[in-house]
Amino acid sequence: MNKVFPQGENDYAAAGPKAHPEGEAGCGPLCCSRRRACLSASLLFLLATLAALITLVTILGLPSRTPRAQACITLTNRTGFLCHDQRSCIPASGVCDGVRTCTHGEDEDESLCRDVPQSLPRFLVAHCGDPASWIYSDQKCDGTNNCGDCSDELSPVTVCPPCGPGWWHCPSTFFKYCDCIPRRLCRDHIHCSDWSEEYACPGP
């Protein structure tokens, strides 16, 4: 008994699977040539970009990885600058003084010292009564007239604790001191306008 195929199926059965046009199953010479040209162009573009980046880094240098400046407290209980070794704490006034105190010299780094005091971190700077004048923060309340008008030692610009153990409280007659004088100066000529260091100061 002969099998009857629906209309159209006889043709398919006889012809077999339909052949794919060239380019769907494979790539002709023209197609492959275009692909090679595209790959070559992409590679050249990547190489050119890499060369441009290398040139830029050579000219400008690598981005700085210098840690940010950090404050610390010195052994004398003053504001200090923490070196990058995270152990050494130098006085604030030791930054940008022309002497490399930190092991790697970061206390004299150009980024800190290029435009003092504007380039210094705020914790290193204290302002005097005269807005144009400034001192290092560890020079404030140290008993010495660093600002020249005693604004770094006296209110209202600065509020300092009472004279320390090695100091005598009195109105000083010396420009170098303000409201306290070292006790070693007691009973050694006149250093206070009230003469108290001559009859009341117990000395060192």
PDB file of C-alpha atoms in Angstrom:
ATOM      1  CA  MET A   1       0.000   0.000   0.000  1.00  0.00           C
ATOM      2  CA  ASN A   2       1.419   3.300  -1.066  1.00  0.00           C
ATOM      3  CA  LYS A   3       1.669   6.051   1.574  1.00  0.00           C
ATOM      4  CA  VAL A   4      -0.052   9.243   0.588  1.00  0.00           C
ATOM      5  CA  PHE A   5       1.686  12.494   1.564  1.00  0.00           C
ATOM      6  CA  PRO A   6      -0.219  15.717   1.969  1.00  0.00           C
ATOM      7  CA  GLN A   7       0.297  18.271  -0.731  1.00  0.00           C
ATOM      8  CA  GLY A   8       3.768  19.772  -0.494  1.00  0.00           C
ATOM      9  CA  GLU A   9       5.256  17.083   1.715  1.00  0.00           C
ATOM     10  CA  ASN A  10       6.197  14.935  -1.290  1.00  0.00           C
ATOM     11  CA  ASP A  11       8.358  17.742  -2.592  1.00  0.00           C
ATOM     12  CA  TYR A  12      10.041  18.185   0.819  1.00  0.00           C
ATOM     13  CA  ALA A  13      10.649  14.471   1.228  1.00  0.00           C
ATOM     14  CA  ALA A  14      12.172  14.278  -2.186  1.00  0.00           C
ATOM     15  CA  ALA A  15      14.344  17.289  -1.887  1.00  0.00           C
ATOM     16  CA  GLY A  16      15.468  16.721   1.694  1.00  0.00           C
ATOM     17  CA  PRO A  17      16.367  19.547   4.080  1.00  0.00           C
ATOM     18  CA  LYS A  18      16.574  22.931   2.428  1.00  0.00           C
ATOM     19  CA  ALA A  19      20.124  24.155   1.932  1.00  0.00           C
ATOM     20  CA  HIS A  20      21.136  27.366   3.827  1.00  0.00           C
ATOM     21  CA  PRO A  21      22.269  30.284   1.731  1.00  0.00           C
ATOM     22  CA  GLU A  22      25.977  31.098   1.867  1.00  0.00           C
ATOM     23  CA  GLY A  23      26.720  33.352   4.812  1.00  0.00           C
ATOM     24  CA  GLU A  24      24.198  31.828   7.221  1.00  0.00           C
ATOM     25  CA  ALA A  25      25.971  28.514   7.752  1.00  0.00           C
ATOM     26  CA  GLY A  26      29.454  29.901   7.098  1.00  0.00           C
ATOM     27  CA  CYS A  27      31.327  32.994   6.019  1.00  0.00           C
ATOM     28  CA  GLY A  28      32.307  33.752   2.474  1.00  0.00           C
ATOM     29  CA  PRO A  29      35.605  35.375   1.508  1.00  0.00           C
ATOM     30  CA  LEU A  30      34.176  38.893   1.523  1.00  0.00           C
ATOM     31  CA  CYS A  31      32.576  38.481   4.983  1.00  0.00           C
ATOM     32  CA  CYS A  32      35.731  37.027   6.539  1.00  0.00           C
ATOM     33  CA  SER A  33      37.824  39.803   5.054  1.00  0.00           C
ATOM     34  CA  ARG A  34      35.590  42.415   6.641  1.00  0.00           C
ATOM     35  CA  ARG A  35      35.809  40.724  10.034  1.00  0.00           C
ATOM     36  CA  ARG A  36      39.595  40.643   9.896  1.00  0.00           C
ATOM     37  CA  ALA A  37      39.637  44.326   8.993  1.00  0.00           C
ATOM     38  CA  CYS A  38      37.351  45.179  11.951  1.00  0.00           C
ATOM     39  CA  LEU A  39      39.503  43.174  14.385  1.00  0.00           C
ATOM     40  CA  SER A  40      42.658  44.858  13.100  1.00  0.00           C
ATOM     41  CA  ALA A  41      41.083  48.305  13.479  1.00  0.00           C
ATOM     42  CA  SER A  42      39.940  47.524  17.045  1.00  0.00           C
ATOM     43  CA  LEU A  43      43.395  46.285  17.999  1.00  0.00           C
ATOM     44  CA  LEU A  44      45.055  49.374  16.551  1.00  0.00           C
ATOM     45  CA  PHE A  45      42.625  51.596  18.477  1.00  0.00           C
ATOM     46  CA  LEU A  46      43.391  49.802  21.767  1.00  0.00           C
ATOM     47  CA  LEU A  47      47.143  50.093  21.187  1.00  0.00           C
ATOM     48  CA  ALA A  48      46.824  53.793  20.382  1.00  0.00           C
ATOM     49  CA  THR A  49      44.778  54.371  23.562  1.00  0.00           C
ATOM     50  CA  LEU A  50      47.348  52.503  25.667  1.00  0.00           C
ATOM     51  CA  ALA A  51      50.195  54.519  24.145  1.00  0.00           C
ATOM     52  CA  ALA A  52      48.339  57.764  24.892  1.00  0.00           C
ATOM     53  CA  LEU A  53      47.805  56.740  28.534  1.00  0.00           C
ATOM     54  CA  ILE A  54      51.473  55.822  28.965  1.00  0.00           C
ATOM     55  CA  THR A  55      52.510  59.181  27.511  1.00  0.00           C
ATOM     56  CA  LEU A  56      50.110  61.030  29.837  1.00  0.00           C
ATOM     57  CA  VAL A  57      51.403  59.207  32.921  1.00  0.00           C
ATOM     58  CA  THR A  58      54.997  59.919  31.852  1.00  0.00           C
ATOM     59  CA  ILE A  59      54.271  63.639  31.528  1.00  0.00           C
ATOM     60  CA  LEU A  60      52.062  64.135  34.579  1.00  0.00           C
ATOM     61  CA  GLY A  61      53.373  61.369  36.795  1.00  0.00           C
ATOM     62  CA  LEU A  62      51.377  58.859  38.766  1.00  0.00           C
ATOM     63  CA  PRO A  63      48.635  60.098  41.107  1.00  0.00           C
ATOM     64  CA  SER A  64      49.983  60.923  44.559  1.00  0.00           C
ATOM     65  CA  ARG A  65      49.390  58.308  47.222  1.00  0.00           C
ATOM     66  CA  THR A  66      50.683  60.508  50.035  1.00  0.00           C
ATOM     67  CA  PRO A  67      48.585  59.997  53.172  1.00  0.00           C
ATOM     68  CA  ARG A  68      46.709  63.012  54.480  1.00  0.00           C
ATOM     69  CA  ALA A  69      48.372  65.029  57.250  1.00  0.00           C
ATOM     70  CA  GLN A  70      47.309  63.865  60.703  1.00  0.00           C
ATOM     71  CA  ALA A  71      47.460  65.597  64.071  1.00  0.00           C
ATOM     72  CA  CYS A  72      48.982  64.052  67.170  1.00  0.00           C
ATOM     73  CA  ILE A  73      49.924  65.060  70.718  1.00  0.00           C
ATOM     74  CA  THR A  74      53.623  65.438  71.514  1.00  0.00           C
ATOM     75  CA  LEU A  75      55.318  64.293  74.708  1.00  0.00           C
ATOM     76  CA  THR A  76      55.033  67.870  75.994  1.00  0.00           C
ATOM     77  CA  ASN A  77      51.246  67.774  75.470  1.00  0.00           C
ATOM     78  CA  ARG A  78      51.353  70.036  72.437  1.00  0.00           C
ATOM     79  CA  THR A  79      49.762  69.776  69.003  1.00  0.00           C
ATOM     80  CA  GLY A  80      52.010  67.832  66.668  1.00  0.00           C
ATOM     81  CA  PHE A  81      52.342  66.435  63.151  1.00  0.00           C
ATOM     82  CA  LEU A  82      52.183  62.655  62.767  1.00  0.00           C
ATOM     83  CA  CYS A  83      54.829  61.282  60.416  1.00  0.00           C
ATOM     84  CA  HIS A  84      53.833  58.659  57.865  1.00  0.00           C
ATOM     85  CA  ASP A  85      55.412  55.895  59.948  1.00  0.00           C
ATOM     86  CA  GLN A  86      52.413  56.424  62.279  1.00  0.00           C
ATOM     87  CA  ARG A  87      54.786  56.484  65.274  1.00  0.00           C
ATOM     88  CA  SER A  88      56.787  59.716  65.202  1.00  0.00           C
ATOM     89  CA  CYS A  89      54.989  62.859  66.419  1.00  0.00           C
ATOM     90  CA  ILE A  90      56.918  66.061  65.818  1.00  0.00           C
ATOM     91  CA  PRO A  91      55.969  69.546  67.105  1.00  0.00           C
ATOM     92  CA  ALA A  92      53.714  71.578  64.822  1.00  0.00           C
ATOM     93  CA  SER A  93      56.423  74.254  64.592  1.00  0.00           C
ATOM     94  CA  GLY A  94      58.779  71.603  63.171  1.00  0.00           C
ATOM     95  CA  VAL A  95      56.770  71.459  59.919  1.00  0.00           C
ATOM     96  CA  CYS A  96      58.175  73.476  57.004  1.00  0.00           C
ATOM     97  CA  ASP A  97      61.069  74.785  59.090  1.00  0.00           C
ATOM     98  CA  GLY A  98      63.685  73.711  56.540  1.00  0.00           C
ATOM     99  CA  VAL A  99      64.737  70.622  58.496  1.00  0.00           C
ATOM    100  CA  ARG A 100      63.528  67.141  57.544  1.00  0.00           C
ATOM    101  CA  THR A 101      62.518  65.668  60.900  1.00  0.00           C
ATOM    102  CA  CYS A 102      60.315  62.780  59.749  1.00  0.00           C
ATOM    103  CA  THR A 103      62.174  59.742  58.405  1.00  0.00           C
ATOM    104  CA  HIS A 104      60.865  60.250  54.871  1.00  0.00           C
ATOM    105  CA  GLY A 105      60.883  64.057  55.030  1.00  0.00           C
ATOM    106  CA  GLU A 106      57.119  64.465  54.711  1.00  0.00           C
ATOM    107  CA  ASP A 107      57.209  67.375  57.180  1.00  0.00           C
ATOM    108  CA  GLU A 108      58.963  69.372  54.430  1.00  0.00           C
ATOM    109  CA  ASP A 109      56.844  68.104  51.539  1.00  0.00           C
ATOM    110  CA  GLU A 110      56.176  70.650  48.810  1.00  0.00           C
ATOM    111  CA  SER A 111      52.402  70.165  49.104  1.00  0.00           C
ATOM    112  CA  LEU A 112      52.613  71.395  52.723  1.00  0.00           C
ATOM    113  CA  CYS A 113      55.201  74.108  52.310  1.00  0.00           C
ATOM    114  CA  ARG A 114      54.490  75.674  48.906  1.00  0.00           C
ATOM    115  CA  ASP A 115      52.331  78.511  50.310  1.00  0.00           C
ATOM    116  CA  VAL A 116      52.585  78.686  54.097  1.00  0.00           C
ATOM    117  CA  PRO A 117      50.317  79.113  56.020  1.00  0.00           C
ATOM    118  CA  GLN A 118      47.540  78.588  53.414  1.00  0.00           C
ATOM    119  CA  SER A 119      48.975  75.220  52.392  1.00  0.00           C
ATOM    120  CA  LEU A 120      49.228  73.967  55.988  1.00  0.00           C
ATOM    121  CA  PRO A 121      46.474  71.862  57.594  1.00  0.00           C
ATOM    122  CA  ARG A 122      44.307  73.893  59.955  1.00  0.00           C
ATOM    123  CA  PHE A 123      45.442  71.997  63.035  1.00  0.00           C
ATOM    124  CA  LEU A 124      48.990  73.319  62.545  1.00  0.00           C
ATOM    125  CA  VAL A 125      48.018  77.013  62.453  1.00  0.00           C
ATOM    126  CA  ALA A 126      46.844  79.507  65.114  1.00  0.00           C
ATOM    127  CA  HIS A 127      45.872  83.080  64.263  1.00  0.00           C
ATOM    128  CA  CYS A 128      46.920  86.167  66.207  1.00  0.00           C
ATOM    129  CA  GLY A 129      44.892  89.262  67.058  1.00  0.00           C
ATOM    130  CA  ASP A 130      46.180  90.773  63.827  1.00  0.00           C
ATOM    131  CA  PRO A 131      44.491  88.727  61.074  1.00  0.00           C
ATOM    132  CA  ALA A 132      47.610  89.018  58.944  1.00  0.00           C
ATOM    133  CA  SER A 133      49.740  87.330  61.623  1.00  0.00           C
ATOM    134  CA  TRP A 134      49.859  83.650  62.502  1.00  0.00           C
ATOM    135  CA  ILE A 135      51.880  81.197  64.574  1.00  0.00           C
ATOM    136  CA  TYR A 136      52.139  77.426  64.778  1.00  0.00           C
ATOM    137  CA  SER A 137      49.489  75.887  67.011  1.00  0.00           C
ATOM    138  CA  ASP A 138      52.049  74.483  69.469  1.00  0.00           C
ATOM    139  CA  GLN A 139      53.265  78.058  70.143  1.00  0.00           C
ATOM    140  CA  LYS A 140      49.900  79.098  71.557  1.00  0.00           C
ATOM    141  CA  CYS A 141      49.665  79.249  75.357  1.00  0.00           C
ATOM    142  CA  ASP A 142      53.338  78.382  75.785  1.00  0.00           C
ATOM    143  CA  GLY A 143      54.034  81.438  77.957  1.00  0.00           C
ATOM    144  CA  THR A 144      55.944  83.265  75.216  1.00  0.00           C
ATOM    145  CA  ASN A 145      54.763  86.307  73.282  1.00  0.00           C
ATOM    146  CA  ASN A 146      54.947  84.723  69.830  1.00  0.00           C
ATOM    147  CA  CYS A 147      52.352  86.985  68.188  1.00  0.00           C
ATOM    148  CA  GLY A 148      54.048  90.173  69.409  1.00  0.00           C
ATOM    149  CA  ASP A 149      50.830  91.494  70.966  1.00  0.00           C
ATOM    150  CA  CYS A 150      50.314  88.664  73.490  1.00  0.00           C
ATOM    151  CA  SER A 151      47.121  87.636  71.670  1.00  0.00           C
ATOM    152  CA  ASP A 152      48.422  84.051  71.647  1.00  0.00           C
ATOM    153  CA  GLU A 153      48.553  84.101  75.454  1.00  0.00           C
ATOM    154  CA  LEU A 154      45.711  86.371  76.595  1.00  0.00           C
ATOM    155  CA  SER A 155      41.965  86.685  76.069  1.00  0.00           C
ATOM    156  CA  PRO A 156      39.850  87.567  74.211  1.00  0.00           C
ATOM    157  CA  VAL A 157      41.746  86.038  71.284  1.00  0.00           C
ATOM    158  CA  THR A 158      43.117  83.075  73.214  1.00  0.00           C
ATOM    159  CA  VAL A 159      41.980  81.385  76.397  1.00  0.00           C
ATOM    160  CA  CYS A 160      44.938  79.737  78.107  1.00  0.00           C
ATOM    161  CA  PRO A 161      45.064  77.727  81.335  1.00  0.00           C
ATOM    162  CA  PRO A 162      46.649  79.329  84.433  1.00  0.00           C
ATOM    163  CA  CYS A 163      50.425  79.562  84.625  1.00  0.00           C
ATOM    164  CA  GLY A 164      51.995  76.135  84.921  1.00  0.00           C
ATOM    165  CA  PRO A 165      54.120  74.871  87.840  1.00  0.00           C
ATOM    166  CA  GLY A 166      57.318  76.350  86.438  1.00  0.00           C
ATOM    167  CA  TRP A 167      55.789  79.820  85.929  1.00  0.00           C
ATOM    168  CA  TRP A 168      54.833  82.804  88.066  1.00  0.00           C
ATOM    169  CA  HIS A 169      51.693  84.817  87.300  1.00  0.00           C
ATOM    170  CA  CYS A 170      52.297  88.565  86.998  1.00  0.00           C
ATOM    171  CA  PRO A 171      52.146  91.390  84.422  1.00  0.00           C
ATOM    172  CA  SER A 172      55.521  91.036  82.746  1.00  0.00           C
ATOM    173  CA  THR A 173      57.698  94.005  81.919  1.00  0.00           C
ATOM    174  CA  PHE A 174      59.536  91.981  79.286  1.00  0.00           C
ATOM    175  CA  PHE A 175      58.322  91.844  75.683  1.00  0.00           C
ATOM    176  CA  LYS A 176      59.096  88.118  75.539  1.00  0.00           C
ATOM    177  CA  TYR A 177      56.503  87.232  78.200  1.00  0.00           C
ATOM    178  CA  CYS A 178      52.880  88.198  78.744  1.00  0.00           C
ATOM    179  CA  ASP A 179      51.012  87.119  81.874  1.00  0.00           C
ATOM    180  CA  CYS A 180      53.496  84.606  83.246  1.00  0.00           C
ATOM    181  CA  ILE A 181      57.254  84.530  83.673  1.00  0.00           C
ATOM    182  CA  PRO A 182      59.498  81.515  84.287  1.00  0.00           C
ATOM    183  CA  ARG A 183      60.104  80.994  88.010  1.00  0.00           C
ATOM    184  CA  ARG A 184      63.835  80.872  87.348  1.00  0.00           C
ATOM    185  CA  LEU A 185      63.599  84.662  86.860  1.00  0.00           C
ATOM    186  CA  CYS A 186      62.139  85.220  90.329  1.00  0.00           C
ATOM    187  CA  ARG A 187      64.273  87.259  92.726  1.00  0.00           C
ATOM    188  CA  ASP A 188      66.595  88.123  89.845  1.00  0.00           C
ATOM    189  CA  HIS A 189      65.994  91.793  89.015  1.00  0.00           C
ATOM    190  CA  ILE A 190      62.611  93.224  88.076  1.00  0.00           C
ATOM    191  CA  HIS A 191      60.547  91.240  85.586  1.00  0.00           C
ATOM    192  CA  CYS A 192      57.008  92.063  86.768  1.00  0.00           C
ATOM    193  CA  SER A 193      55.438  95.500  86.917  1.00  0.00           C
ATOM    194  CA  ASP A 194      54.070  94.727  90.403  1.00  0.00           C
ATOM    195  CA  TRP A 195      57.452  93.452  91.663  1.00  0.00           C
ATOM    196  CA  SER A 196      55.712  90.350  92.985  1.00  0.00           C
ATOM    197  CA  GLU A 197      58.423  88.059  91.660  1.00  0.00           C
ATOM    198  CA  GLU A 198      60.882  89.792  94.004  1.00  0.00           C
ATOM    199  CA  TYR A 199      59.035  89.351  97.283  1.00  0.00           C
ATOM    200  CA  ALA A 200      56.326  86.702  96.746  1.00  0.00           C
ATOM    201  CA  CYS A 201      57.650  84.263  94.143  1.00  0.00           C
ATOM    202  CA  PRO A 202      59.265  81.241  95.821  1.00  0.00           C
ATOM    203  CA  GLY A 203      61.599  80.695  92.905  1.00  0.00           C
ATOM    204  CA  PRO A 204      62.169  77.525  90.862  1.00  0.00           C
TER     205      PRO A 204
END
